[in-house]
CSV table of C-alpha atoms in Angstrom, one decimal:
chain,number,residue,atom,x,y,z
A,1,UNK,CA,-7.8,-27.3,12.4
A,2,UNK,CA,-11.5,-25.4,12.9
A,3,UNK,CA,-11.2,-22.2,14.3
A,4,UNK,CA,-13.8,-23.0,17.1
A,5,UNK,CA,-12.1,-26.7,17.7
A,6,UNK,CA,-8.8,-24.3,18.5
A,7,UNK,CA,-11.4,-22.0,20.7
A,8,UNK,CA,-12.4,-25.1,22.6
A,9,UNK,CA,-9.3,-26.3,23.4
A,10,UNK,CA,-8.1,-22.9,24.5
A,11,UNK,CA,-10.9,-23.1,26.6
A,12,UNK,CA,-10.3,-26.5,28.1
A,13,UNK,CA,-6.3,-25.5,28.6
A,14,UNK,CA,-7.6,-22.0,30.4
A,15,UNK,CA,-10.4,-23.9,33.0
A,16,UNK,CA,-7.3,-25.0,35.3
A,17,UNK,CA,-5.8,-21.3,35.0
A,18,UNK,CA,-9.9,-20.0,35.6
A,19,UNK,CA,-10.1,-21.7,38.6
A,20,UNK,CA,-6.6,-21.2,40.3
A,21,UNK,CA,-7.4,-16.7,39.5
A,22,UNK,CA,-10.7,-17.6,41.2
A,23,UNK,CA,-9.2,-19.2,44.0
A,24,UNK,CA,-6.2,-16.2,44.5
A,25,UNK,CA,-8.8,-13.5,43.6
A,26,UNK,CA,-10.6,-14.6,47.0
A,27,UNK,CA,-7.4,-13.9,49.0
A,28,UNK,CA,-7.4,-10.2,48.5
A,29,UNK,CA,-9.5,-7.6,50.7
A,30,UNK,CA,-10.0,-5.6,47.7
A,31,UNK,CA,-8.5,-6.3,44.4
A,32,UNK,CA,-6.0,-3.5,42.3
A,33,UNK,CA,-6.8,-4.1,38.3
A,34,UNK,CA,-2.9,-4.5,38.0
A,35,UNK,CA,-2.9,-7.4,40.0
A,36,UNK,CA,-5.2,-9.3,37.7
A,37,UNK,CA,-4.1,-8.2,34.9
A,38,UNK,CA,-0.3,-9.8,36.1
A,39,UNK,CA,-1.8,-12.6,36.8
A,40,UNK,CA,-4.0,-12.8,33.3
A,41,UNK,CA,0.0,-12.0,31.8
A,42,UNK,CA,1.4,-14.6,33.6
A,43,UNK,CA,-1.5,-17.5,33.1
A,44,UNK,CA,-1.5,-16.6,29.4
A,45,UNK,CA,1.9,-15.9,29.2
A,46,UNK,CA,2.8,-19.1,30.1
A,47,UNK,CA,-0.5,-20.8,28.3
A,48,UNK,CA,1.3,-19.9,25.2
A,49,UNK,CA,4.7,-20.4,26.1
A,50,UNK,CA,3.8,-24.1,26.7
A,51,UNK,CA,2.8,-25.1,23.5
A,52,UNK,CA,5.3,-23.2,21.6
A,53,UNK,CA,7.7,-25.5,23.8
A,54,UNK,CA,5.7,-28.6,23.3
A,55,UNK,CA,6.3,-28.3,19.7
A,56,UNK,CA,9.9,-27.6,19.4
A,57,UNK,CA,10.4,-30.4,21.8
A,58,UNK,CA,8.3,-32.6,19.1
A,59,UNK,CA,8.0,-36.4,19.0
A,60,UNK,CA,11.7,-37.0,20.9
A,61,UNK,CA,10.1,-36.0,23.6
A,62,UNK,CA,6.8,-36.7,23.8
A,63,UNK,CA,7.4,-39.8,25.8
A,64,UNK,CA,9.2,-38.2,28.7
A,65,UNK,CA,7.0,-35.7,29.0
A,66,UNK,CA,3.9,-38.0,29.2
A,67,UNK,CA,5.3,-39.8,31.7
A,68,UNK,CA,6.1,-36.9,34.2
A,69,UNK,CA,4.0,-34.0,33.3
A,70,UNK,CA,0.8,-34.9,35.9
A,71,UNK,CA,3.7,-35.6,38.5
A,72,UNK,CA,4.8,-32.2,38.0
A,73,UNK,CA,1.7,-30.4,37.9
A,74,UNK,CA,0.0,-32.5,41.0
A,75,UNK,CA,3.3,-31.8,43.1
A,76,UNK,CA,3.4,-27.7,42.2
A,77,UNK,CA,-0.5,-27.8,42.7
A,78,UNK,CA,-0.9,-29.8,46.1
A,79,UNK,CA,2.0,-27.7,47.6
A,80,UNK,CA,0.8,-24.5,46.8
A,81,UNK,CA,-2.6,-25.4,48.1
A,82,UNK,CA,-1.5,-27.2,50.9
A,83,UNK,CA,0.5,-23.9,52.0
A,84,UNK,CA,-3.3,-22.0,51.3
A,85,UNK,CA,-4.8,-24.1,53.3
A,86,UNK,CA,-2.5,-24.0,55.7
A,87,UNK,CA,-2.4,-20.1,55.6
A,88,UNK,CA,-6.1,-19.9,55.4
A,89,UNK,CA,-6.1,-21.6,59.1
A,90,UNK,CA,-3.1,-19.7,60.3
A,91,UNK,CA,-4.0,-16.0,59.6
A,92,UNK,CA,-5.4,-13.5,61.8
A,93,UNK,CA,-8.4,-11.8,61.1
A,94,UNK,CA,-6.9,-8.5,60.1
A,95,UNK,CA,-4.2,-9.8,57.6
A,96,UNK,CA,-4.7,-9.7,53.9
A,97,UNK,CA,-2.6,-10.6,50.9
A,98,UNK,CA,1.1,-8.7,51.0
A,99,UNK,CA,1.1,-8.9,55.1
A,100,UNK,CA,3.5,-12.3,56.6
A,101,UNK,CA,1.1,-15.2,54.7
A,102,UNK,CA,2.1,-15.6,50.8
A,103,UNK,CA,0.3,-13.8,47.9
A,104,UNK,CA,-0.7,-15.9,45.1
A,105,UNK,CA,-0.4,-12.6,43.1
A,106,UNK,CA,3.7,-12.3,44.5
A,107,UNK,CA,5.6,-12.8,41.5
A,108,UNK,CA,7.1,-16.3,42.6
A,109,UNK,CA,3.9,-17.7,43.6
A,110,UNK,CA,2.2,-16.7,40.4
A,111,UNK,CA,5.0,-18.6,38.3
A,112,UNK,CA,4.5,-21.3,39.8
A,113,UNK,CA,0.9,-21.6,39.6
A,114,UNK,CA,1.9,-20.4,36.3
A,115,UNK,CA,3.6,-23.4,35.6
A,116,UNK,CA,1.6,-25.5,37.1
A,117,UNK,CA,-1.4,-24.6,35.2
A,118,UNK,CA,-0.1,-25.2,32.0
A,119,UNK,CA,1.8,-28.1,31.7
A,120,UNK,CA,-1.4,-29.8,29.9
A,121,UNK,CA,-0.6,-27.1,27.2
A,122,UNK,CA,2.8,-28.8,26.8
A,123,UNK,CA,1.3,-32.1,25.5
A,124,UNK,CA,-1.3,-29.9,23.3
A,125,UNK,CA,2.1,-28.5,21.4
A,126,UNK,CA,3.3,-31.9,20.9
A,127,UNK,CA,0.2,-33.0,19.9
A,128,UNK,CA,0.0,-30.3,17.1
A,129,UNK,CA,3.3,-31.4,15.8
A,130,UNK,CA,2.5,-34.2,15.2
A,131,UNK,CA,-0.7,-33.7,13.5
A,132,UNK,CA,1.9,-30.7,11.8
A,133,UNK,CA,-0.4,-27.9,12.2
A,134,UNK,CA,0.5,-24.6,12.5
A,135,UNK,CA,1.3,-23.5,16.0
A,136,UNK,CA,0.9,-19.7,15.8
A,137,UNK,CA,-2.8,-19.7,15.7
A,138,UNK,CA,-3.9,-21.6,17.9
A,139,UNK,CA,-0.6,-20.3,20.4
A,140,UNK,CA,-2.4,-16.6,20.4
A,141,UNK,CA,-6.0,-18.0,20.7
A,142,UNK,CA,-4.8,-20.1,23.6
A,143,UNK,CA,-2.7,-16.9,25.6
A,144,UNK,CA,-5.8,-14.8,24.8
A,145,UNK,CA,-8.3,-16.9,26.4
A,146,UNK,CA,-6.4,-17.6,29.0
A,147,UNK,CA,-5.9,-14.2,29.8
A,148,UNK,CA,-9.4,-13.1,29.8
A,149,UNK,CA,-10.5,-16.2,31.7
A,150,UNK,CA,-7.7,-15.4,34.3
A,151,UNK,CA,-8.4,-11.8,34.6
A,152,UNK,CA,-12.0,-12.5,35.0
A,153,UNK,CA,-11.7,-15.1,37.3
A,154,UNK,CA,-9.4,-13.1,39.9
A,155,UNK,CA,-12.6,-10.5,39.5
A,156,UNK,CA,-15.1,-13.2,40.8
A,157,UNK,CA,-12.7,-14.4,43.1
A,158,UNK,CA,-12.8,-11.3,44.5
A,159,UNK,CA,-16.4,-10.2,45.0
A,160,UNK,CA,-16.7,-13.5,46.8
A,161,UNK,CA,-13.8,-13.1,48.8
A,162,UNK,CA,-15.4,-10.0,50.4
A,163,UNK,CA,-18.0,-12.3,51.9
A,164,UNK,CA,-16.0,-15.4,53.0
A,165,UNK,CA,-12.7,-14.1,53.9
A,166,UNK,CA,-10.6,-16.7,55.0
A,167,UNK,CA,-12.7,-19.7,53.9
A,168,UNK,CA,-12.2,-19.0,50.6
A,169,UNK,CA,-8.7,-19.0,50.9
A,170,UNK,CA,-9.4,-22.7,52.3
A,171,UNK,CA,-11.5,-23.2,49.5
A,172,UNK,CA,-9.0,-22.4,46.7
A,173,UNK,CA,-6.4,-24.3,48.5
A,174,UNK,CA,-8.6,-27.5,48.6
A,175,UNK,CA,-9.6,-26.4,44.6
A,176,UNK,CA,-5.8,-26.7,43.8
A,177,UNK,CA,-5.1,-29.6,45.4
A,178,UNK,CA,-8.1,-31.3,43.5
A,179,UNK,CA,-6.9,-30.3,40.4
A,180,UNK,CA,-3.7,-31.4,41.1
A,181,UNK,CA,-5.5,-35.0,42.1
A,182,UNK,CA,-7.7,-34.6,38.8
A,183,UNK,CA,-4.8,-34.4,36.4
A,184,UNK,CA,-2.6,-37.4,38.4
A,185,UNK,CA,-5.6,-39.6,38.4
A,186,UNK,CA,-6.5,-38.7,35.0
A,187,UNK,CA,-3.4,-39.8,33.4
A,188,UNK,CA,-2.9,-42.8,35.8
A,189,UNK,CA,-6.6,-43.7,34.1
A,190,UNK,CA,-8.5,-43.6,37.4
A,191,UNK,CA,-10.7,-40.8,36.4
């Protein structure tokens, strides 16, 4: 496979993972490098993991996981926005990531949106077996990519959080939750 058709599909894998560190950026008062850069660990941690298993698990699988993966990624994204949302309405003025409300950037939150994030990369491991191309390639272009899109994204999420506050909390929440919708709809072929 074409070194920039790999690129691309890292890219498309790490827009879902861009979005979420946006969205989770926006909840902190003021941002610490460390916590983007766990998050950018995590999201292409995981990014990378997910094809790896996608190929192991090879064509056995491939119709159990097509029928559940959306399922699974719409339920982890619409209840982990749905609790930022609700959060984002809840909190006082004064509280800030690490205070009573949940911190995207907490480890158990963050492997969870994590997870959530990269199932798609699951299918995109079985899909490389079964075109039987190498998976270490595109594996480290896809982890990289999504870790400097994650990074990056927690960075913007930040500078904008500083001038919305609490409605960009809202904001991510409803940004998860539409993802979540995007993916189910998209493999129920309503979108």
């Amino acid at each position: 496979m074409p070194a920039l058709e790999i690129l691309l599909i890292a890219l498309g894998l790490s827009m879902d993972a861009f979005a979420v560190a946006i969205a989770s950026g926006a909840t902190m008062k003021r941002l610490h490098l460390p916590d983007a850069l766990k998050m950018g660990l995590f999201f292409g941690g995981f990014q990378a993991l997910m094809p790896v298993l996608g190929w192991g698990a090879g064509l056995s699988m491939r119709s159990f996981i097509s029928g559940w993966d959306h399922w699974i990624a719409f339920g982890l994204l619409l209840g982990v926005g749905g609790k930022m949302l609700y959060e984002a309405f809840q909190m006082k003025e004064e509280e800030e990531c690490g205070g009573p409300k949940t911190c995207p950037f907490d480890t158990g939150t963050l492997t969870v949106l994590a997870i959530a994030t990269s199932i798609d990369a699951l299918a995109v491991g079985l899909t490389f077996s079964l075109l039987a191309l190498s998976i270490i390639g595109p594996v480290l272009v896809i982890g990289l990519v999504t870790f400097f899109m994650s990074v990056a994204g927690v960075k913007i999420g930040s500078a904008g959080g500083h001038f919305f506050e609490h409605k960009m909390e809202a904001a991510g929440g409803i940004i998860l939750i539409v993802i979540g919708l995007k993916i189910l709809l998209g493999h129920l072929g309503l979108f």
